[in-house]
Coordinates of C-alpha atoms and ligand atoms in Angstrom, one line a residue:
X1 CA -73.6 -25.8 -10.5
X2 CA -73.1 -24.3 -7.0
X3 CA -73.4 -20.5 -6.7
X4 CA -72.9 -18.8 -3.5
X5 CA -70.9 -16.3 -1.4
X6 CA -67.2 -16.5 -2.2
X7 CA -66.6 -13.5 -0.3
X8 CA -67.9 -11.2 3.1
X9 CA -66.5 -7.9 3.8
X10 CA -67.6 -5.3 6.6
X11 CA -67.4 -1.9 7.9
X12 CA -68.5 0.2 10.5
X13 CA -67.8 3.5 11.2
X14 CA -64.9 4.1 13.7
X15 CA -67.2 5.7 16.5
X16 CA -70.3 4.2 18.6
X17 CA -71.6 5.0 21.9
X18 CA -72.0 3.0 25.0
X19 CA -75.8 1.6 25.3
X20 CA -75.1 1.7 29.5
X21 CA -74.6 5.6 29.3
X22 CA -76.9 5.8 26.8
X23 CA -80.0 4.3 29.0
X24 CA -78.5 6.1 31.8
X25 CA -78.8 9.9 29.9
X26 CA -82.2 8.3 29.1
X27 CA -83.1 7.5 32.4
X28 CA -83.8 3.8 31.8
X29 CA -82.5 0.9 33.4
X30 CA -79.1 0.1 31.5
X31 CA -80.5 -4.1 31.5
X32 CA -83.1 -2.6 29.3
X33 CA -80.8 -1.8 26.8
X34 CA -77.6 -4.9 27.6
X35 CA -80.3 -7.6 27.9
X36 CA -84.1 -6.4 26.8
X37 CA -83.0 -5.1 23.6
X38 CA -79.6 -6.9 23.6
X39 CA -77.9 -3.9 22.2
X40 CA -73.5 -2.9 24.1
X41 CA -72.8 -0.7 21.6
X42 CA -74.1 1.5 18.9
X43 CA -71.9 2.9 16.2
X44 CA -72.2 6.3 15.1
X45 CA -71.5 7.2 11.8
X46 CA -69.9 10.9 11.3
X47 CA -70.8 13.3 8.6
X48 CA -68.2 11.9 6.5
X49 CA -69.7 8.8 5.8
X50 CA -72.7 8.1 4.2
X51 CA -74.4 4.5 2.9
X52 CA -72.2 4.8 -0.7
X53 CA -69.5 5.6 1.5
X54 CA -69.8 2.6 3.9
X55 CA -70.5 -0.1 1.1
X56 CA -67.3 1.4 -0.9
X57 CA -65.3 0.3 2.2
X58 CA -66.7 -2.8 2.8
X59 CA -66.0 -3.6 -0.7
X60 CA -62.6 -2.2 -0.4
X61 CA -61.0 -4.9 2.0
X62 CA -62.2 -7.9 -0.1
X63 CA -62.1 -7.4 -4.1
X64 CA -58.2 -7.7 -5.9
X65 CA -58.2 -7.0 -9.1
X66 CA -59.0 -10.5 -10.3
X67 CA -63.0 -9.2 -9.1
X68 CA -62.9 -6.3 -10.1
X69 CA -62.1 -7.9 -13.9
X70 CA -64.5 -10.6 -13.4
X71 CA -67.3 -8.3 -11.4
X72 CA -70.2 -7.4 -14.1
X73 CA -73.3 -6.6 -12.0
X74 CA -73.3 -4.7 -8.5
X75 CA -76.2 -4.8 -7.2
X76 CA -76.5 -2.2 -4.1
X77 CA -79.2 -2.8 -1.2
X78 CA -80.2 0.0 1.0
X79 CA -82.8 1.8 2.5
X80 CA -80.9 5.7 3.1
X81 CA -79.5 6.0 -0.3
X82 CA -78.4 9.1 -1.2
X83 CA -80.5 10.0 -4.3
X84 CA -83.9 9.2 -5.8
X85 CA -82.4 9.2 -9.4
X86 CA -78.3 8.2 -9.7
X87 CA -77.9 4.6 -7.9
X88 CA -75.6 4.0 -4.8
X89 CA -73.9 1.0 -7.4
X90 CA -72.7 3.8 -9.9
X91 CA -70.6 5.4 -7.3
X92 CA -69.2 2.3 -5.5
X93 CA -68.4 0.9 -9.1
X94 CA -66.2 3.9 -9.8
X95 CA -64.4 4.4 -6.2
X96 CA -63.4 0.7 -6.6
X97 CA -62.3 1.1 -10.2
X98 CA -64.0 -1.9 -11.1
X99 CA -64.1 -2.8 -15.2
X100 CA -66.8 -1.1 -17.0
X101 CA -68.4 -3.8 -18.6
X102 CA -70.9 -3.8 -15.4
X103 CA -74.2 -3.6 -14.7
X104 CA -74.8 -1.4 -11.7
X105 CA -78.1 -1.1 -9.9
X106 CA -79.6 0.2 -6.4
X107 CA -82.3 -2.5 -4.9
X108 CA -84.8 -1.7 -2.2
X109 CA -87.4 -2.8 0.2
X110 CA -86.3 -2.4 3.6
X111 CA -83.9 -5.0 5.4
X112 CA -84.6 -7.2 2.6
X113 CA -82.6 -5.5 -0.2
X114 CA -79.8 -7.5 0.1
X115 CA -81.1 -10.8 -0.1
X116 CA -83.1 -9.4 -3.3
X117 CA -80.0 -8.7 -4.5
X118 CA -78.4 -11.9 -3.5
X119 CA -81.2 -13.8 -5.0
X120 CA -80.8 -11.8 -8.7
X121 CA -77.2 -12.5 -8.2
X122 CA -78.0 -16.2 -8.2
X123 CA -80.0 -16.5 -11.2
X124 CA -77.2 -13.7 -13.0
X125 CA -74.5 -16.5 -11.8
X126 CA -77.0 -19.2 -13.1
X127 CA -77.0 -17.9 -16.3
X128 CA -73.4 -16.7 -16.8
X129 CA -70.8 -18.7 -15.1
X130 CA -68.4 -16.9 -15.3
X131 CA -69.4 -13.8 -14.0
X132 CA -69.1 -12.9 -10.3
X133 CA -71.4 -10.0 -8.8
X134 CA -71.0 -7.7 -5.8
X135 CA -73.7 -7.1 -3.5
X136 CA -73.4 -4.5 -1.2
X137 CA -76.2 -3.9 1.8
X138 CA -75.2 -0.5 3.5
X139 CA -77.2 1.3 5.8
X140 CA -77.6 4.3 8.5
X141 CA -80.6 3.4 10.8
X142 CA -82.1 7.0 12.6
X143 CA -85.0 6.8 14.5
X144 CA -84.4 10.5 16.0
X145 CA -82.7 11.2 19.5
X146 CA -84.7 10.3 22.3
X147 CA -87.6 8.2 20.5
X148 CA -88.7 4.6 21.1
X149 CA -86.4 3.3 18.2
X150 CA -83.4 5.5 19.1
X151 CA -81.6 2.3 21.1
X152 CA -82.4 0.1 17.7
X153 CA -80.0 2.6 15.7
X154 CA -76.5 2.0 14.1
X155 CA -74.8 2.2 10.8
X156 CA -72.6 -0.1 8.1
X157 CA -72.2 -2.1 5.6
X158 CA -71.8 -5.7 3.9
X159 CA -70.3 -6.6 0.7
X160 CA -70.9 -10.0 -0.8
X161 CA -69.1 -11.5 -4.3
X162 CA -71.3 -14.2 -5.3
X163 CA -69.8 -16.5 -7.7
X164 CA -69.8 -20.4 -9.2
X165 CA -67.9 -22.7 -6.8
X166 CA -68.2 -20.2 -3.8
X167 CA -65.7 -20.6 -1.1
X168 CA -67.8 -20.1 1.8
X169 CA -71.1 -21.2 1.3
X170 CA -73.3 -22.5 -1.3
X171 CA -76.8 -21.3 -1.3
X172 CA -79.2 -24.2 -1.5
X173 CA -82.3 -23.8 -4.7
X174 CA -85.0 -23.6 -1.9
X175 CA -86.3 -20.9 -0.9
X176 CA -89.8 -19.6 0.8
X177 CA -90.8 -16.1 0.9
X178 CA -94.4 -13.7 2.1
X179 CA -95.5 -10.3 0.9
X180 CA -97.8 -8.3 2.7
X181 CA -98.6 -5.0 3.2
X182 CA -98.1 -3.9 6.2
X183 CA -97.4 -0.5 7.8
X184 CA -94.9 -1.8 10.8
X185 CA -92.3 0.4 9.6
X186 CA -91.6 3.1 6.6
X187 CA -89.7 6.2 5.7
X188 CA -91.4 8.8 3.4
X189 CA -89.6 10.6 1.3
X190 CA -89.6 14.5 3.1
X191 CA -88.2 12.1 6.3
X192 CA -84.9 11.1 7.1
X193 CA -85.8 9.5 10.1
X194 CA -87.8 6.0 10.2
X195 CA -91.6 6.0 11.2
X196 CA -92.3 3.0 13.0
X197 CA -94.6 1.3 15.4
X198 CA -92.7 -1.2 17.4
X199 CA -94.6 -3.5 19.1
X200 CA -96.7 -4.1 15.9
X201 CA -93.7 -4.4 13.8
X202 CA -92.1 -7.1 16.4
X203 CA -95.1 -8.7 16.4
X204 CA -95.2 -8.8 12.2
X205 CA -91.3 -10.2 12.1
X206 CA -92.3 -13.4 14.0
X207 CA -95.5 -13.7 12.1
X208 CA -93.2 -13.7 8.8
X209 CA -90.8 -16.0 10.0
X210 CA -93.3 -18.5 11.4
X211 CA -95.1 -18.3 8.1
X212 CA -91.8 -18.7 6.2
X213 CA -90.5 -21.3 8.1
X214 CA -94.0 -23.9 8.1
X215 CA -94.0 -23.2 4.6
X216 CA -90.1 -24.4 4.1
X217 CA -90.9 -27.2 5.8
X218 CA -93.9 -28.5 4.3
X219 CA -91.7 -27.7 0.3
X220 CA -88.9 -29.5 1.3
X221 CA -89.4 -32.1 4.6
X222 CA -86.8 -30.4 6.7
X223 CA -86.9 -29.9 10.4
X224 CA -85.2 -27.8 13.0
X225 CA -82.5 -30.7 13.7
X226 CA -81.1 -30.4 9.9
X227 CA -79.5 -27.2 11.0
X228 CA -76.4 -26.6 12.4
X229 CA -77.8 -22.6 13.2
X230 CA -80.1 -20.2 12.1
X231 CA -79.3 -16.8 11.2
X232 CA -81.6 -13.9 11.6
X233 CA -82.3 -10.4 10.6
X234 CA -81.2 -8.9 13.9
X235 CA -82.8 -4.9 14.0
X236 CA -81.8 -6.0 17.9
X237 CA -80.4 -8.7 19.0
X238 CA -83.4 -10.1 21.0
X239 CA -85.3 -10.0 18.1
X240 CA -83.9 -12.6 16.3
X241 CA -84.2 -14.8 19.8
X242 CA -87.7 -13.9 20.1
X243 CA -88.5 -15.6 16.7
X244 CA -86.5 -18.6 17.3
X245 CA -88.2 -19.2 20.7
X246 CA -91.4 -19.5 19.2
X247 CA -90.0 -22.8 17.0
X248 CA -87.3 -24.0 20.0
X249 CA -89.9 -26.9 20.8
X250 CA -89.9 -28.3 17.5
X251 CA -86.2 -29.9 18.4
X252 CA -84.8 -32.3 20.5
X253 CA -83.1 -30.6 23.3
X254 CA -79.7 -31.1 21.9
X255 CA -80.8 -29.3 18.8
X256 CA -82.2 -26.8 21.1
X257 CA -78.8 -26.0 23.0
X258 CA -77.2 -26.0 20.0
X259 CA -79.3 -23.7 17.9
X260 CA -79.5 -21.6 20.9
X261 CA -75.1 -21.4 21.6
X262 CA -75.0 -20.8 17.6
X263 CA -77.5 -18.2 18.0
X264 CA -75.9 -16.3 20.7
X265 CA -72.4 -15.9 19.0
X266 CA -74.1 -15.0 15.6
X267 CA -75.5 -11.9 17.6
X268 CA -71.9 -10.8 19.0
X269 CA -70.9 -8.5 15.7
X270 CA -74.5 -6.6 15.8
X271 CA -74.4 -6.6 20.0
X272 CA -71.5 -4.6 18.9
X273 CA -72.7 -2.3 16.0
X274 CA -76.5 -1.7 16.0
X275 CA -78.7 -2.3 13.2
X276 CA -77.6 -1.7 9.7
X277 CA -80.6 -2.6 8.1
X278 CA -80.2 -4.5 4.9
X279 CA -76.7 -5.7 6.0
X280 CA -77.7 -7.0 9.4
X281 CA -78.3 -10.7 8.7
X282 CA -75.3 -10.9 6.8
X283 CA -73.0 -9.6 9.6
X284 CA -74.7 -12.0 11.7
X285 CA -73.7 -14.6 9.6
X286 CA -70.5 -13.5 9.4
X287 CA -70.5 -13.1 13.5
X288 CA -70.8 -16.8 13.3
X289 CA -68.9 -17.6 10.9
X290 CA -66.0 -15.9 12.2
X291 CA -66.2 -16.5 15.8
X292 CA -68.0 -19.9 15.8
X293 CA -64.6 -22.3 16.3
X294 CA -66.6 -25.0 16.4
X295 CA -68.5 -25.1 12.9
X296 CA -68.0 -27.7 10.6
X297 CA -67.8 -27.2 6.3
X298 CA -70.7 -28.9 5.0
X299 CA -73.1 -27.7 7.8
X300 CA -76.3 -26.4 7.1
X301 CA -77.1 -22.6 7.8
X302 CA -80.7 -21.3 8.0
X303 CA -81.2 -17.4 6.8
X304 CA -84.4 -15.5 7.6
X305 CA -84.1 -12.4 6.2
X306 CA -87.0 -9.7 6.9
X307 CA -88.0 -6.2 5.7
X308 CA -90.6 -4.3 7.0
X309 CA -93.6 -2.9 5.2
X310 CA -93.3 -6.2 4.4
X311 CA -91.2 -8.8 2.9
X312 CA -89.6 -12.0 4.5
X313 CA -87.5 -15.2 3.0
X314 CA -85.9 -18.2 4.3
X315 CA -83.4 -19.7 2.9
X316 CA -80.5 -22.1 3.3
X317 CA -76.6 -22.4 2.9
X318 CA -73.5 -25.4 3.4
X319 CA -70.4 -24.6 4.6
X320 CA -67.6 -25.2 2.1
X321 CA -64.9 -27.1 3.3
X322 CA -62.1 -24.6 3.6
X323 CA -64.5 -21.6 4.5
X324 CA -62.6 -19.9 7.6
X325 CA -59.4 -19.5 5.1
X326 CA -61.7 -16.9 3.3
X327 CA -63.2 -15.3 5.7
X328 CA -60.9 -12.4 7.6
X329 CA -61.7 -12.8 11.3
X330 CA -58.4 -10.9 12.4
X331 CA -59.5 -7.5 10.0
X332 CA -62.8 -7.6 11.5
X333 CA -61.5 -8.0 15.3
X334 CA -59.0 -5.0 14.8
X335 CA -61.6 -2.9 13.3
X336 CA -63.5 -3.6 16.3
X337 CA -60.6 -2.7 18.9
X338 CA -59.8 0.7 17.1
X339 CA -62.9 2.2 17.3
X340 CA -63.3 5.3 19.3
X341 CA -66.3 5.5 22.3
X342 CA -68.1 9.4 22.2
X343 CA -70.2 10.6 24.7
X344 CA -73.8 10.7 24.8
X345 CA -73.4 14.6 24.2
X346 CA -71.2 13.7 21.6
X347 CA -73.3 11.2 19.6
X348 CA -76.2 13.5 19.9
X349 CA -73.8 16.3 17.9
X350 CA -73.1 14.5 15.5
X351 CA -76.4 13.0 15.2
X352 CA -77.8 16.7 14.5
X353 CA -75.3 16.8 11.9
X354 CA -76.5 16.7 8.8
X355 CA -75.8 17.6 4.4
X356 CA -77.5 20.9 3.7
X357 CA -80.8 19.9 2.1
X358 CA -81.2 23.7 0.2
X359 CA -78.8 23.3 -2.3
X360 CA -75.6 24.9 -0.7
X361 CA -72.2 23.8 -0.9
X362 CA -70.3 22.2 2.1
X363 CA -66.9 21.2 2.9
X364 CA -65.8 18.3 5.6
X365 CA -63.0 18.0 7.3
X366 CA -62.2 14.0 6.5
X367 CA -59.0 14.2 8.5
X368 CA -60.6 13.1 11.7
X369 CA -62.6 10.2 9.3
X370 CA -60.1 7.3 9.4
X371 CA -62.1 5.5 6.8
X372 CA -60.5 5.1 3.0
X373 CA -63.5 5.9 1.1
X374 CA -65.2 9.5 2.9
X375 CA -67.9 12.1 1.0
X376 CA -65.6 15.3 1.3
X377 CA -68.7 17.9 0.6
X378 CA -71.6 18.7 -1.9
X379 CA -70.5 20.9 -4.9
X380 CA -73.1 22.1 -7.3
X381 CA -75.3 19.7 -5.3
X382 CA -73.1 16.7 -6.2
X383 CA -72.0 15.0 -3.8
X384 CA -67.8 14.5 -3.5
X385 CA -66.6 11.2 -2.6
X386 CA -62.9 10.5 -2.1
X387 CA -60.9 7.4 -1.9
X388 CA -57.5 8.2 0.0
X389 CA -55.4 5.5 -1.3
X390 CA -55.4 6.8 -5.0
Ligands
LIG1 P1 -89.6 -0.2 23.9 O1 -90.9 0.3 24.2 O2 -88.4 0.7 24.1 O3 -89.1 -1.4 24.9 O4 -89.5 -0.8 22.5 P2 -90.0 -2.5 25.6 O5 -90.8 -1.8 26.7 O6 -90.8 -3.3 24.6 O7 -88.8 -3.3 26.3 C1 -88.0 -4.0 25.4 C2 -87.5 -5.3 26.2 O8 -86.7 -4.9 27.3 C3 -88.7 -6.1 26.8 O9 -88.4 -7.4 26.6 C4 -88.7 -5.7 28.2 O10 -89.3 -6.7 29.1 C5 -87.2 -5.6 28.5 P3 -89.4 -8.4 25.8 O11 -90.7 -8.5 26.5 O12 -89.6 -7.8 24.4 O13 -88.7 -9.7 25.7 N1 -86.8 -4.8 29.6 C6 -85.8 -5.2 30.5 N2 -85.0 -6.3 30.5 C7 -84.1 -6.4 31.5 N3 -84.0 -5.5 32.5 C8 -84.7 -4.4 32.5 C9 -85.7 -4.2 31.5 N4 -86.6 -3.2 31.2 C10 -87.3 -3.6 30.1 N5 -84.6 -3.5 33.5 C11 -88.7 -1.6 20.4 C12 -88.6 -1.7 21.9 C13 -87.7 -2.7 19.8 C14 -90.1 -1.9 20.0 C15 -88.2 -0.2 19.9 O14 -86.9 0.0 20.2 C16 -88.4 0.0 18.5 O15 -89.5 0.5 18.0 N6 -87.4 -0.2 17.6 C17 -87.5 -0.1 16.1 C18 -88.3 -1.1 15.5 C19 -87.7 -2.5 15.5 O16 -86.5 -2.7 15.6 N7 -88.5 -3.5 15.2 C20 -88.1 -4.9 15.1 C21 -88.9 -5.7 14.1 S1 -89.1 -4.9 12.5 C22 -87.6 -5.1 11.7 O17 -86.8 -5.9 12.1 C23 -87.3 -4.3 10.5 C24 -86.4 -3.1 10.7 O18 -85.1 -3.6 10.7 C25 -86.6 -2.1 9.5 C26 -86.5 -2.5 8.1 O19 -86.9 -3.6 7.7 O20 -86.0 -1.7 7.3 C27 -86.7 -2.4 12.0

């Protein structure tokens, strides 16, 4: 049976700042940021929005109410959930009014949550044909204004069905994965900004993928020139580049080209957004998927997927044969053009914006918040969550 990803949805808050002003207000040369990191924008997200919030409208654009009868797991990846107790999945489940019969769960470990939840999605689908699950990988990356991570931030969300006879592409049955315990990058609990130590943790994300990768290859007798690209975790979009460089040699040198012009354009939708953590390998998928013309169904994708602290995968998918029908290019390009540019002054406002942590009530304005599913305040420290179009 083929199980896979029948559906992608995305969103990003409607704000982001400009990485040239950025360097500039941080006195660094603005090619440090465009081409060293690889980074043009960085989207902000506002007070009204939080990682329930941006999975909820991912989710929103794709699921009709066919899914949301058939939907009985959702399975929510992040790393800046919103409680240690009540999962992200609960709330998403009930702003999309999806059927009750449901399992509903919050996954973590780092960037990697998603795929875990991908990969129990699988063997759910495995087991019960019928069934289609949502995975959701939503995220709000803080490093803290003015730190060494501060040009790797951003914020927003995935949402995946994966079904039987997925429309877009089928997962493949091999997979290669490494733990190790490594302290690259983490987040303690009293934080809500990431600890991280950057050249280590670059240097751990190639070691991962190399290991991953030799070890896919020796399991299965594939090489470099059985794929039509390879997707990456992109935290910044030389990253991802950095990793592949280290394998390029392995291909001919039309496999190398190619790899290389399929790399490039699955890096345009994070260039554009930042890292979102969990989600980030899926929106470069989707980046490629969506603005690749040239990609055939029945081409092979690779998928490194890597979460600090540390866990990494590799894994493979085919096109399906009418793919770019299900995928909603147009959506994602006008989400895109209406977003609004703030200042450096601005982002750092609403950076220092943040929920009362002492058990107060709070209001928010989500007038100015043109997204459909906002968190309107804290009451009785429960957080509100409102979806317009009911
Ligand atoms: P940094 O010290 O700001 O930058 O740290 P740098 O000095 O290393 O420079 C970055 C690049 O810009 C270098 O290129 C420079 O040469 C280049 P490279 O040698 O790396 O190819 N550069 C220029 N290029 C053109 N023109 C110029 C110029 N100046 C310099 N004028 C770092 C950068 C990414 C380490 C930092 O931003 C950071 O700590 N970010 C957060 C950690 C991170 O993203 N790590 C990635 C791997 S870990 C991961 O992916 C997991 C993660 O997503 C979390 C999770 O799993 O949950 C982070």
């Amino acid at each position: 049976m083929k199980i896979g990803i029948d559906k992608i949805g995305f969103y990003t808050p409607h704000l982001y700042v400009d990485m040239n002003k950025l360097a500039v207000a941080r006195n660094v040369e603005p090619e440090k940021f465009t081409i060293g990191i690889g980074q043009e924008k960085m989207a902000v997200a506002p007070i009204t929005q939080d990682s329930v919030t941006l999975a909820a409208n991912a989710a929103l654009q794709i699921l009709d109410d066919a899914d949301r009868e058939a939907i009985d797991f959702v399975i929510f990846g992040t790393e800046t959930g919103v409680d240690h107790s009540k999962s992200g999945a609960v709330y998403v489940h009930h702003l999309l009014g999806i059927n009750p019969n449901a399992r509903s769960v919050e996954v973590k470990h780092a960037c990697y949550g998603t795929t875990a939840g991908i990969q129990m999605a699988k063997g759910h689908v495995a087991l019960n044909p019928e069934s289609k699950v949502l995975v959701l990988g939503s995220d709000i990356a803080r490093y803290g204004l003015n730190t060494g991570g501060e040009s790797t931030q951003g914020a927003g969300a995935v949402a995946l069905v994966i079904s039987a006879n997925p429309r877009i592409l089928t997962l493949e049955d091999k997979s290669t994965y490494l733990t190790s315990d490594v302290m690259d990058f983490w987040r303690p609990l009293y934080s809500d900004k990431a600890f991280v130590d950057g050249k280590f943790s670059n240097e751990q994300y190639i070691s991962f993928f190399q290991t991953v990768w030799d070890k896919f290859k020796d399991d299965t007798g594939m090489e470099l020139n059985d794929f039509e690209a390879i997707c990456y975790h992109l935290p910044y979009t030389k990253m991802g580049l950095k990793a592949l460089r280290t394998v390029l040699d392995e291909a001919t040198e039309e496999v190398q080209e190619r790899l290389k012009e399929n790399y490039k354009v699955s890096t345009q939708y994070n260039r554009n957004v930042g890292n979102i953590y969990t989600g980030s390998l899926y929106l470069s998928l989707l980046s490629l998927l969506e603005l690749q013309e040239g990609l055939e169904a029945g081409s092979r994708i690779g998928l490194f997927s890597y979460g600090s602290g540390a866990v990494g995968e590799f894994f493979t998918g085919i096109l399906e044969s009418d793919f770019r029908e299900h995928l909603a290019a147009d959506q994602h390009a006008s989400l895109f053009e209406s977003r609004k540019e703030v200042s450096v002054p601005e982002y750092e406002e609403i950076f220092d914006q943040t929920l009362p942590t002492d058990g107060s009530d709070v209001e928010l304005d989500i007038n100015e918040d043109p997204a459909n599913i906002c968190i309107s305040g804290i009451t009785d420290n429960m957080r509100q969550y409102v979806n317009k179009l009911r």
